[in-house]
Coordinates of C-alpha atoms (C1' of nucleotides) in Angstrom, one line a residue:
Chain A
X8 CA 0.4 0.3 0.0
X9 CA 1.3 3.7 -0.8
X10 CA 1.8 5.4 2.2
X11 CA -0.6 9.1 1.9
X12 CA -0.4 10.6 4.9
X13 CA -0.9 14.6 5.1
X14 CA -2.1 17.0 7.3
X15 CA -5.1 19.5 7.4
X16 CA -4.6 22.9 9.1
X17 CA -7.5 25.6 9.8
X18 CA -6.1 28.9 8.7
X19 CA -7.6 31.0 11.9
X20 CA -4.0 32.0 14.0
X21 CA -0.8 32.3 14.7
X22 CA 0.4 29.0 13.1
X23 CA 1.0 27.1 15.9
X24 CA 3.4 24.4 16.8
X25 CA 1.3 21.9 18.4
X26 CA 0.8 21.4 14.1
X27 CA 4.6 21.5 13.6
X28 CA 4.1 18.7 15.7
X29 CA 1.8 16.8 14.1
X30 CA 3.2 17.7 10.8
X31 CA 7.1 16.5 11.5
X32 CA 4.8 13.0 13.3
X33 CA 3.5 12.4 9.5
X34 CA 6.3 13.7 7.1
X35 CA 7.9 11.1 9.2
X36 CA 5.7 8.4 8.6
X37 CA 5.2 9.5 4.6
X38 CA 9.8 9.9 3.9
X39 CA 10.0 6.6 6.2
X40 CA 6.9 4.3 4.2
X41 CA 8.2 7.4 0.7
X42 CA 4.8 8.1 0.7
X43 CA 3.8 11.4 0.6
X44 CA 2.7 13.9 2.8
X45 CA 0.2 15.9 1.4
X46 CA -0.5 19.6 3.3
X47 CA -4.6 20.2 3.0
X48 CA -6.4 23.8 4.6
X49 CA -9.3 23.1 6.1
X50 CA -11.2 26.6 6.0
X51 CA -15.0 25.9 5.8
X52 CA -15.3 28.6 8.9
X53 CA -15.6 31.5 6.9
X54 CA -15.3 33.8 9.3
X55 CA -12.7 32.7 11.0
X56 CA -10.1 32.6 8.9
X57 CA -8.3 34.6 6.9
X58 CA -5.6 35.0 4.5
X59 CA -2.3 35.9 5.8
X60 CA -3.2 32.9 8.1
X61 CA -2.9 30.6 5.9
X62 CA 0.1 32.1 4.2
X63 CA 1.7 31.8 7.0
X64 CA 1.2 28.4 7.3
X65 CA 3.2 28.0 4.4
X66 CA 6.1 30.4 5.4
X67 CA 6.1 28.3 8.8
X68 CA 6.5 24.5 7.7
X69 CA 8.7 25.8 5.0
X70 CA 11.0 27.5 8.0
X71 CA 11.0 24.1 9.3
X72 CA 12.4 22.1 6.3
X73 CA 8.9 19.8 6.4
X74 CA 8.2 19.9 2.3
X75 CA 5.2 18.7 1.9
X76 CA 4.6 17.1 -1.7
X77 CA 1.1 17.8 -2.6
X78 CA -0.2 21.0 -1.1
X79 CA -2.2 24.6 -2.1
X80 CA 0.7 26.1 -3.3
X81 CA 2.5 23.7 -4.6
X82 CA 0.3 21.5 -6.6
X83 CA -0.5 17.5 -7.3
X84 CA -3.0 15.8 -9.0
X85 CA -5.5 15.5 -6.1
X86 CA -6.6 19.3 -5.6
X87 CA -7.6 21.4 -4.8
X88 CA -6.2 21.7 -1.8
X89 CA -7.8 24.6 0.1
X90 CA -11.6 23.3 0.9
X91 CA -13.2 26.8 0.2
X92 CA -11.8 25.8 -3.2
X93 CA -13.6 23.3 -2.7
X94 CA -17.0 24.0 -2.2
X95 CA -16.8 25.9 -5.2
X96 CA -16.5 22.8 -6.9
X97 CA -19.4 21.3 -4.9
X98 CA -17.4 18.2 -4.7
X99 CA -19.6 18.2 -0.7
X100 CA -22.7 18.2 -2.5
X101 CA -23.0 14.9 -3.8
X102 CA -22.3 13.1 -1.0
X103 CA -24.4 15.1 1.4
X104 CA -27.4 14.0 -1.4
X105 CA -26.7 11.0 -1.5
X106 CA -26.4 11.0 2.6
X107 CA -30.0 11.6 1.9
X108 CA -31.6 10.0 -0.4
X109 CA -29.8 6.7 1.1
X110 CA -32.0 7.3 4.7
X111 CA -28.6 8.2 6.5
X112 CA -29.0 11.6 7.1
X113 CA -31.6 14.2 7.5
X114 CA -32.3 17.8 6.8
X115 CA -33.2 20.0 10.0
X116 CA -34.9 22.8 10.3
X117 CA -34.4 23.3 14.2
X118 CA -33.1 27.2 14.7
X119 CA -30.1 28.6 16.5
X120 CA -33.1 29.1 19.9
X121 CA -34.8 26.7 19.8
X122 CA -31.3 24.6 19.8
X123 CA -29.9 26.9 22.2
X124 CA -33.0 26.4 24.3
X125 CA -32.9 22.9 24.1
X126 CA -29.6 23.4 25.8
X127 CA -30.1 25.6 28.8
X128 CA -32.9 22.3 29.3
X129 CA -30.2 20.0 29.5
X130 CA -27.9 22.3 32.4
X131 CA -31.1 22.6 34.0
X132 CA -32.7 19.2 34.4
X133 CA -28.6 17.0 34.9
X134 CA -29.3 16.1 31.6
X135 CA -26.3 12.6 30.7
X136 CA -26.9 13.1 27.7
X137 CA -26.6 16.7 25.7
X138 CA -26.8 17.5 22.3
X139 CA -29.2 17.6 19.8
X140 CA -32.6 16.0 20.5
X141 CA -33.7 14.9 16.7
X142 CA -36.5 16.5 17.2
X143 CA -36.2 17.0 13.0
X144 CA -34.8 12.8 12.1
X145 CA -38.3 11.4 12.0
X146 CA -40.0 14.2 9.9
X147 CA -41.1 12.0 7.0
X148 CA -39.1 12.9 3.3
X149 CA -41.4 13.9 1.4
X150 CA -42.9 16.8 3.5
X151 CA -38.1 17.5 4.3
X152 CA -38.4 18.6 0.8
X153 CA -41.6 20.2 0.2
X154 CA -40.0 22.3 3.2
X155 CA -36.2 22.9 1.3
X156 CA -37.9 23.8 -2.1
X157 CA -40.3 26.2 0.1
X158 CA -36.8 28.0 1.2
X159 CA -36.6 27.1 4.4
X160 CA -32.9 27.8 6.3
X161 CA -31.8 24.2 6.8
X162 CA -28.9 21.8 8.2
X163 CA -28.4 18.7 7.5
X164 CA -27.6 15.8 10.3
X165 CA -26.5 12.6 9.9
X166 CA -28.5 9.9 10.9
X167 CA -26.4 7.8 13.8
X168 CA -26.9 4.9 15.3
X169 CA -29.5 4.5 18.6
X170 CA -27.7 1.7 19.8
X171 CA -24.4 -0.8 19.6
X172 CA -21.4 -0.5 20.5
X173 CA -18.8 1.2 18.3
X174 CA -15.0 -0.1 18.6
X175 CA -11.5 0.4 17.3
X176 CA -8.2 -0.7 17.2
X177 CA -6.7 2.5 17.6
X178 CA -2.2 1.0 17.1
X179 CA -1.0 3.5 18.5
X180 CA -2.7 1.7 22.6
X181 CA -3.9 -1.1 24.1
X182 CA -7.0 -1.6 24.3
X183 CA -9.6 -0.7 21.8
X184 CA -11.3 2.9 21.8
X185 CA -14.5 1.5 22.0
X186 CA -17.8 4.3 22.6
X187 CA -21.4 3.5 22.5
X188 CA -23.5 4.9 19.5
X189 CA -26.3 5.9 22.2
X190 CA -24.1 9.1 23.2
X191 CA -23.0 10.0 19.9
X192 CA -25.8 12.8 18.7
X193 CA -26.8 13.1 14.9
X194 CA -23.7 15.8 13.9
X195 CA -24.4 18.1 11.4
X196 CA -22.5 17.5 8.6
X197 CA -24.3 20.9 6.1
X198 CA -24.4 23.9 8.1
X199 CA -27.1 26.4 7.4
X200 CA -24.7 27.5 4.7
X201 CA -24.4 25.0 2.2
X202 CA -20.6 25.2 4.1
X203 CA -19.7 21.6 5.4
X204 CA -18.4 21.1 8.3
X205 CA -15.4 19.4 8.8
X206 CA -16.9 15.9 9.3
X207 CA -17.8 15.4 6.4
X208 CA -15.1 17.6 4.9
X209 CA -12.0 15.9 6.4
X210 CA -13.8 12.3 5.4
X211 CA -14.4 12.9 1.8
X212 CA -10.5 15.0 1.0
X213 CA -8.7 12.3 2.7
X214 CA -11.0 9.4 0.3
X215 CA -11.0 11.5 -2.9
X216 CA -7.0 12.2 -2.1
X217 CA -6.4 8.7 -1.3
X218 CA -5.2 8.9 2.4
X219 CA -3.5 6.3 3.3
X220 CA -3.8 6.8 7.0
X221 CA -4.6 9.8 9.5
X222 CA -2.6 10.5 12.2
X223 CA -4.2 13.3 14.1
X224 CA -3.4 15.4 16.8
X225 CA -6.2 12.7 20.4
X226 CA -9.1 15.6 20.8
X227 CA -10.5 13.9 17.1
X228 CA -10.7 11.0 19.8
X229 CA -14.0 11.5 20.7
X230 CA -15.3 11.8 17.4
X231 CA -14.1 9.5 15.7
X232 CA -16.9 6.9 16.2
X233 CA -18.7 10.2 13.0
X234 CA -15.5 9.6 10.1
X235 CA -15.2 5.9 10.5
X236 CA -19.7 5.8 10.3
X237 CA -19.2 8.4 7.1
X238 CA -16.6 6.3 6.0
X239 CA -18.7 3.5 5.9
X240 CA -22.0 5.6 4.7
X241 CA -20.3 7.1 1.5
X242 CA -18.7 3.9 0.2
X243 CA -14.9 5.0 0.9
X244 CA -12.4 2.7 2.7
X245 CA -12.0 3.9 5.8
X246 CA -7.8 5.4 6.4
X247 CA -6.4 4.2 9.1
X248 CA -7.0 6.3 12.0
X249 CA -4.3 7.1 14.0
X250 CA -4.6 8.7 17.2
X251 CA -1.7 11.4 19.0
X252 CA -1.2 12.8 22.5
X253 CA -1.8 16.9 22.9
X254 CA 0.7 19.2 23.6
X255 CA 0.4 20.3 27.0
X256 CA 1.8 23.5 28.9
X257 CA 3.6 22.6 32.3
X258 CA 0.6 23.0 34.3
X259 CA -0.4 19.5 32.2
X260 CA -3.6 21.8 30.5
X261 CA -3.4 21.1 26.3
X262 CA -1.0 23.7 24.9
X263 CA -1.9 27.5 24.9
X264 CA -0.8 30.8 24.1
X265 CA -1.2 32.5 27.4
X266 CA 1.1 30.0 28.9
X267 CA 3.7 29.1 26.7
X268 CA 4.3 31.0 22.8
X269 CA 3.4 28.1 20.2
X270 CA 3.5 30.7 17.6
X271 CA 5.3 28.8 15.2
X272 CA 6.9 32.5 13.5
X273 CA 7.4 33.7 17.8
X274 CA 10.6 31.3 17.7
X275 CA 11.4 32.9 13.6
X276 CA 11.3 35.5 15.0
X277 CA 13.6 34.4 18.8
X278 CA 17.1 33.7 16.6
X279 CA 16.0 29.5 16.8
X280 CA 17.5 26.5 14.6
X281 CA 14.2 25.5 13.1
X282 CA 16.8 22.1 13.2
X283 CA 17.1 22.4 16.5
X284 CA 13.2 22.7 16.9
X285 CA 12.5 20.5 14.6
X286 CA 14.9 18.0 17.5
X287 CA 12.7 18.8 20.3
X288 CA 9.3 18.3 19.1
X289 CA 11.1 15.2 18.2
X290 CA 12.0 13.7 21.8
X291 CA 7.9 14.6 23.1
X292 CA 6.7 11.1 22.6
X293 CA 9.1 9.5 20.6
X294 CA 12.9 8.9 21.5
X295 CA 15.9 7.9 19.4
X296 CA 17.0 3.4 20.4
X297 CA 19.9 3.9 20.9
X298 CA 19.0 7.1 23.5
X299 CA 20.8 10.3 21.3
X300 CA 19.7 13.1 22.4
X301 CA 20.4 15.4 19.6
X302 CA 20.6 14.4 15.9
X303 CA 19.0 15.2 13.3
X304 CA 15.8 15.5 10.5
X305 CA 17.3 12.2 8.5
X306 CA 18.9 10.5 11.7
X307 CA 14.7 11.1 12.4
X308 CA 13.6 9.4 9.3
X309 CA 15.3 6.4 9.8
X310 CA 14.7 6.2 13.4
X311 CA 11.3 6.9 13.0
X312 CA 8.9 4.0 13.6
X313 CA 4.9 5.2 14.9
X314 CA 4.3 2.0 16.6
X315 CA 6.9 3.6 19.1
X316 CA 5.4 6.7 19.0
X317 CA 3.8 8.0 23.3
X318 CA 0.6 9.0 23.9
X319 CA 0.5 10.9 27.2
X320 CA 0.3 14.1 26.7
X321 CA 4.1 15.5 25.8
X322 CA 5.3 19.4 28.2
X323 CA 6.7 22.0 26.2
X324 CA 10.2 22.4 28.1
X325 CA 11.2 25.9 27.0
X326 CA 14.4 24.9 28.4
X327 CA 15.1 20.9 27.3
X328 CA 14.3 23.2 23.8
X329 CA 17.1 26.3 25.0
X330 CA 18.6 23.3 26.0
X331 CA 18.9 21.6 22.3
X332 CA 19.3 25.1 20.3
X333 CA 22.6 26.5 21.8
X334 CA 24.1 22.4 20.8
X335 CA 23.1 23.9 17.3
X336 CA 23.2 27.6 17.4
X337 CA 26.9 27.8 19.2
X338 CA 27.9 25.1 16.0
X339 CA 26.6 27.6 12.7
X340 CA 29.6 28.8 11.7
X341 CA 30.1 31.9 11.8
X342 CA 28.9 33.0 8.1
X343 CA 26.0 31.0 9.7
X344 CA 25.7 32.9 13.1
X345 CA 26.5 36.1 11.8
X346 CA 23.7 34.9 9.2
X347 CA 20.7 34.3 12.0
X348 CA 22.2 37.5 13.8
X349 CA 20.9 39.5 10.7
X350 CA 17.4 38.0 10.8
X351 CA 16.3 38.6 14.4
X352 CA 17.6 41.7 14.6
X353 CA 16.2 42.5 10.2
X354 CA 12.5 41.1 11.3
X355 CA 12.3 44.1 13.8
X356 CA 14.3 46.6 13.3
X357 CA 12.0 48.7 11.1
X358 CA 9.4 48.5 13.4
X359 CA 11.2 49.9 16.1
X360 CA 14.1 52.6 14.5
X361 CA 11.6 55.3 14.7
X362 CA 11.7 55.0 18.8
X363 CA 14.5 54.3 18.2
X364 CA 16.9 57.2 16.5
X365 CA 16.5 60.2 17.9
X366 CA 18.9 58.8 20.2
X367 CA 21.3 57.1 18.5
X368 CA 23.7 59.1 17.4
X369 CA 26.3 55.9 16.0
X370 CA 24.8 52.0 14.1
X371 CA 27.0 51.4 16.7
X372 CA 24.7 52.5 19.0
X373 CA 22.2 49.8 18.3
X374 CA 23.5 47.5 21.0
X375 CA 22.4 48.7 23.0
X376 CA 19.8 51.1 22.4
X377 CA 17.8 48.4 20.9
X378 CA 19.2 44.7 23.5
X379 CA 16.5 45.2 25.6
X380 CA 14.1 44.0 22.8
X381 CA 15.9 41.1 21.5
X382 CA 16.3 39.7 24.9
X383 CA 13.9 37.4 27.2
X384 CA 16.1 38.2 30.7
X385 CA 16.3 41.8 32.0
X386 CA 17.6 42.8 35.0
X387 CA 15.0 44.4 38.0
X388 CA 17.6 46.3 40.1
X389 CA 15.3 47.3 43.1
X390 CA 17.2 50.2 43.2
X391 CA 16.6 51.1 39.7
X392 CA 12.3 50.6 40.5
X393 CA 11.8 52.0 42.7
X394 CA 10.7 56.4 42.7
X395 CA 11.4 58.8 44.2
X396 CA 9.1 59.1 46.9
X397 CA 8.7 55.5 46.5
X398 CA 9.1 52.6 48.9
X399 CA 9.3 48.8 47.2
X400 CA 6.0 47.9 48.7
X401 CA 4.6 50.4 47.0
X402 CA 6.3 50.3 44.2
X403 CA 5.1 46.6 44.2
X404 CA 1.3 47.1 45.2
X405 CA 0.8 49.7 42.2
X406 CA 2.7 46.6 39.9
X407 CA 0.2 44.5 41.1
X408 CA -2.5 46.2 40.9
X409 CA -1.4 47.1 36.7
X410 CA -1.6 43.6 36.4
X411 CA -4.1 42.5 37.5
X412 CA -5.9 45.2 35.4
X413 CA -4.0 43.6 32.1
X414 CA -5.2 40.3 32.8
X415 CA -8.6 41.3 33.4
X416 CA -8.5 43.1 30.4
X417 CA -7.0 39.8 28.5
X418 CA -9.8 37.6 29.7
X419 CA -12.6 39.9 28.1
X420 CA -10.1 40.4 24.6
X421 CA -11.0 43.3 25.4
X422 CA -7.2 44.8 24.6
X423 CA -5.2 45.5 21.0
X424 CA -2.1 46.1 23.3
X425 CA -0.7 48.9 20.6
X426 CA 0.3 52.3 21.9
X427 CA -2.9 54.5 22.2
X428 CA -5.2 51.5 24.6
X429 CA -2.2 51.4 26.7
X430 CA -1.6 55.2 26.4
X431 CA -5.6 54.4 27.6
X432 CA -5.4 51.9 29.6
X433 CA -2.1 52.8 32.1
X434 CA -3.3 56.2 32.6
X435 CA -7.0 55.6 33.7
X436 CA -5.6 53.5 36.1
X437 CA -3.0 55.2 37.4
X438 CA -6.0 57.6 38.3
X439 CA -7.5 55.8 39.5
X440 CA -5.2 54.9 41.7
X441 CA -4.6 58.5 41.7
X442 CA -0.6 57.5 41.5
X443 CA 1.1 60.7 40.5
X444 CA 2.1 59.4 36.4
X445 CA 6.1 60.4 36.7
X446 CA 6.0 57.7 39.6
X447 CA 3.9 55.6 38.5
X448 CA 5.9 55.4 34.8
X449 CA 9.1 54.6 36.3
X450 CA 8.6 51.4 37.8
X451 CA 7.0 50.6 34.4
X452 CA 9.0 51.8 32.1
X453 CA 12.4 50.0 33.6
X454 CA 9.7 46.9 33.7
X455 CA 9.7 47.5 30.4
X456 CA 13.3 48.1 29.6
X457 CA 15.7 47.8 32.6
X458 CA 16.8 50.8 32.6
X459 CA 15.8 54.8 34.1
X460 CA 15.8 55.7 30.4
X461 CA 14.4 54.6 27.2
X462 CA 12.6 55.8 24.1
X463 CA 8.6 56.9 24.7
X464 CA 7.2 54.6 27.7
X465 CA 3.9 53.4 25.1
X466 CA 5.8 53.0 22.2
X467 CA 8.2 50.5 24.2
X468 CA 5.3 48.2 25.7
X469 CA 4.0 48.0 22.6
X470 CA 7.0 46.9 20.4
X471 CA 7.6 44.2 23.8
X472 CA 4.5 42.6 23.4
X473 CA 2.1 41.4 25.7
X474 CA 3.7 38.2 26.9
X475 CA 7.0 39.9 27.2
X476 CA 5.6 42.8 29.5
X477 CA 4.0 40.0 30.9
X478 CA 6.9 37.9 32.1
X479 CA 9.1 40.9 33.0
X480 CA 5.9 42.7 35.3
X481 CA 6.2 39.5 36.8
X482 CA 10.0 39.3 37.5
X483 CA 9.8 43.0 38.8
X484 CA 7.5 42.1 41.2
X485 CA 9.2 39.3 42.2
X486 CA 11.9 41.1 42.2
X487 CA 10.4 43.3 44.6
X488 CA 9.9 40.7 47.3
Chain B
rG28 C1' -22.2 16.1 35.0
rC29 C1' -21.8 13.1 31.1
rU30 C1' -18.4 9.7 27.6
rC31 C1' -13.6 8.7 26.3
rC32 C1' -8.5 8.6 26.7
rC33 C1' -3.4 8.5 29.9
rA34 C1' -0.8 7.7 34.3
rU35 C1' 8.4 5.4 35.4
rC36 C1' 12.5 11.5 39.0
rG37 C1' 10.4 18.5 39.0
rU38 C1' 10.4 17.7 33.0
rC39 C1' 10.4 14.0 27.6
rU40 C1' 11.6 9.6 28.2
rA41 C1' 14.2 3.7 27.8
rG42 C1' 11.8 -0.4 29.8
rA43 C1' 7.6 -6.1 25.0
rG44 C1' 7.1 -10.7 32.9
rG45 C1' 13.6 -12.7 35.3
rC46 C1' 18.8 -8.2 32.5
rC47 C1' 15.9 -3.3 37.1
rU48 C1' 19.6 -2.0 43.0
rA49 C1' 14.5 1.0 37.2
rG50 C1' 19.1 3.6 32.5
rG51 C1' 19.6 8.2 29.8
rA52 C1' 18.7 14.2 29.2
rC53 C1' 16.7 18.8 30.5
rA54 C1' 16.2 21.3 35.2
rC55 C1' 18.6 21.8 40.5
rC56 C1' 22.6 21.4 43.7
rA57 C1' 28.4 20.4 44.1
rG58 C1' 33.3 20.1 42.2
rA59 C1' 37.4 21.2 38.1
rU60 C1' 38.2 23.5 33.8
rU61 C1' 38.1 29.5 32.4
rU62 C1' 41.4 36.4 33.7
rU63 C1' 34.9 36.8 35.1
rC64 C1' 30.3 34.7 32.8
rA65 C1' 29.5 30.8 29.6
rU66 C1' 30.9 26.2 27.4
rU67 C1' 32.7 21.8 28.0
rC68 C1' 34.2 17.5 31.9
rU69 C1' 33.1 14.9 36.7
rG70 C1' 30.5 12.9 40.4
rG71 C1' 25.4 14.1 43.8
rC72 C1' 20.0 15.0 44.3
rG73 C1' 15.1 12.8 42.4
rA74 C1' 10.7 7.7 39.5
rC75 C1' 8.0 3.2 38.5
rA76 C1' 0.6 6.9 42.1
rC77 C1' -2.2 3.5 45.0
rG78 C1' -4.9 -0.3 46.7
rG79 C1' -5.9 -5.8 44.9
rG80 C1' -5.1 -10.3 41.9
rU81 C1' -1.7 -13.9 38.3
rU82 C1' 2.7 -15.6 39.1
rC83 C1' 7.8 -19.0 40.4
rA84 C1' 8.9 -13.7 39.7
rA85 C1' 5.1 -7.9 38.2
rA86 C1' 7.3 -0.4 36.6
rU87 C1' 6.0 -4.6 33.1
rC88 C1' -0.4 -8.0 32.7
rC89 C1' -5.9 -8.2 34.8
rC90 C1' -9.4 -5.8 38.4
rG91 C1' -10.9 -1.4 41.9
rU92 C1' -9.5 3.5 43.2
rU93 C1' -7.0 8.4 42.6
rG94 C1' -5.0 12.5 39.1
rG95 C1' -4.4 14.4 35.0
rG96 C1' -6.1 15.2 29.9
rA97 C1' -9.7 15.2 26.1
rG98 C1' -14.7 15.3 23.7
rU99 C1' -19.5 16.8 24.9
rA100 C1' -20.9 23.9 18.9
rC101 C1' -23.9 25.3 12.0
rC102 C1' -14.8 25.7 15.5
rA103 C1' -11.3 22.5 13.6

RNA sequence: GCUCCCAUCGUCUAGAGGCCUAGGACACCAGAUUUUCAUUCUGGCGACACGGGUUCAAAUCCCGUUGGGAGUACCA
């Protein structure tokens, strides 16, 4: 059998390190078995997808060196490789019609209001089953057709079995995965806007693209029955499904940008060597048979064994990544290292220059003037942090107050983190607490830059970025204890 | 809540019933090298979640408990 595997990320937001992890596994599996590795873009949720994040997926995979044999920007004869284009080509509609004709799917005319009310009801009644109550399941087909023709809006749902047990042996797990059909609700396959949901689109596309193995994250395990069922009803030979453990934050939860940098491009901007990131990811859930810790992609492909993959979700340990990164970086020859340094500076220098230029006398001044933009480690001395007229305790209290204001804004999604937003927010905070701007701003300047002199405060904080600034705020509060 | 998945040092992992007094790596601690720092080297600390079985023998197989995670959308 020809091995054909794929990754199918959604272009919503920043390219994710979890995608890189799954990509690496699929890539190695394909290369190991002389098969193909394919990129498909899943953008059926139009409201959340963007062109720029689609481009960022291409860029980040390219940067990592995980080249795909078929994909939107490289072509292939099983395209198109973007689902919105496949929708436009009418690829899914026929399959939906067939399911309805077979009696394996049905139109559901329930309103979102009714569905919401139903959910509330189930919650209030502390029901053990949450999900659609199959209100439209047994609608007369002719009646259903008539209402559709009359222009009523509807979704199409799968007619899931009402009883029996689903079982599937995932090759990475000891026991078969089992689930009672009674616990699986009638999943929407076609949304009211006529677009397929993930479940339908993925199953159809995997089939049409000749995918042999679907190696994906564990979060999909619970919807596996639906996918296997769809394959069956559509008359497809299902690919083999394999579920890999989810990357975790240090606290054990599913990896998230709040607690860890998850943006692949962040690592690039930061100056990570892609080989180091790949090497690190290859040690998560997988290990070199000779206990080697440092090895390149070719070596990884040589020793890669899907069956030896660990299914427990590994914690993404930044310290270990940095250790490997150090090894790779120091290995670079002079020219390569200079290139890397240039690249890291160039990525942000155009944003920084407007702030720095007034303060510069020589080109060499950059190394001093901009150093705090390029590091994660800013030193906060108590002497610098505490402004005239305040003591350490007072400064700490003010910083903690601001921290809570910024965290609350982030929680509500109410922040843009640009200069003017920061000015409004921080000034507002200062006024509410009746702090003198002078006294409040000095500690913040030191928090952001590690120095008492810096470019304009709010621009500086904006450019340092939320993630880094909040970390520095944390460090400063710690220093004041 | 319900369902599913998972469980070896703080973290990543080795371990396929006797090679286990549980091995390696990161982190941490100590020492050596280094005019400092970093690198490098040496050493140290440190785990089979708990309770029952099965077996001559259990980290490894079975059951239960506990703990963690995921899913529960007209998101993927």
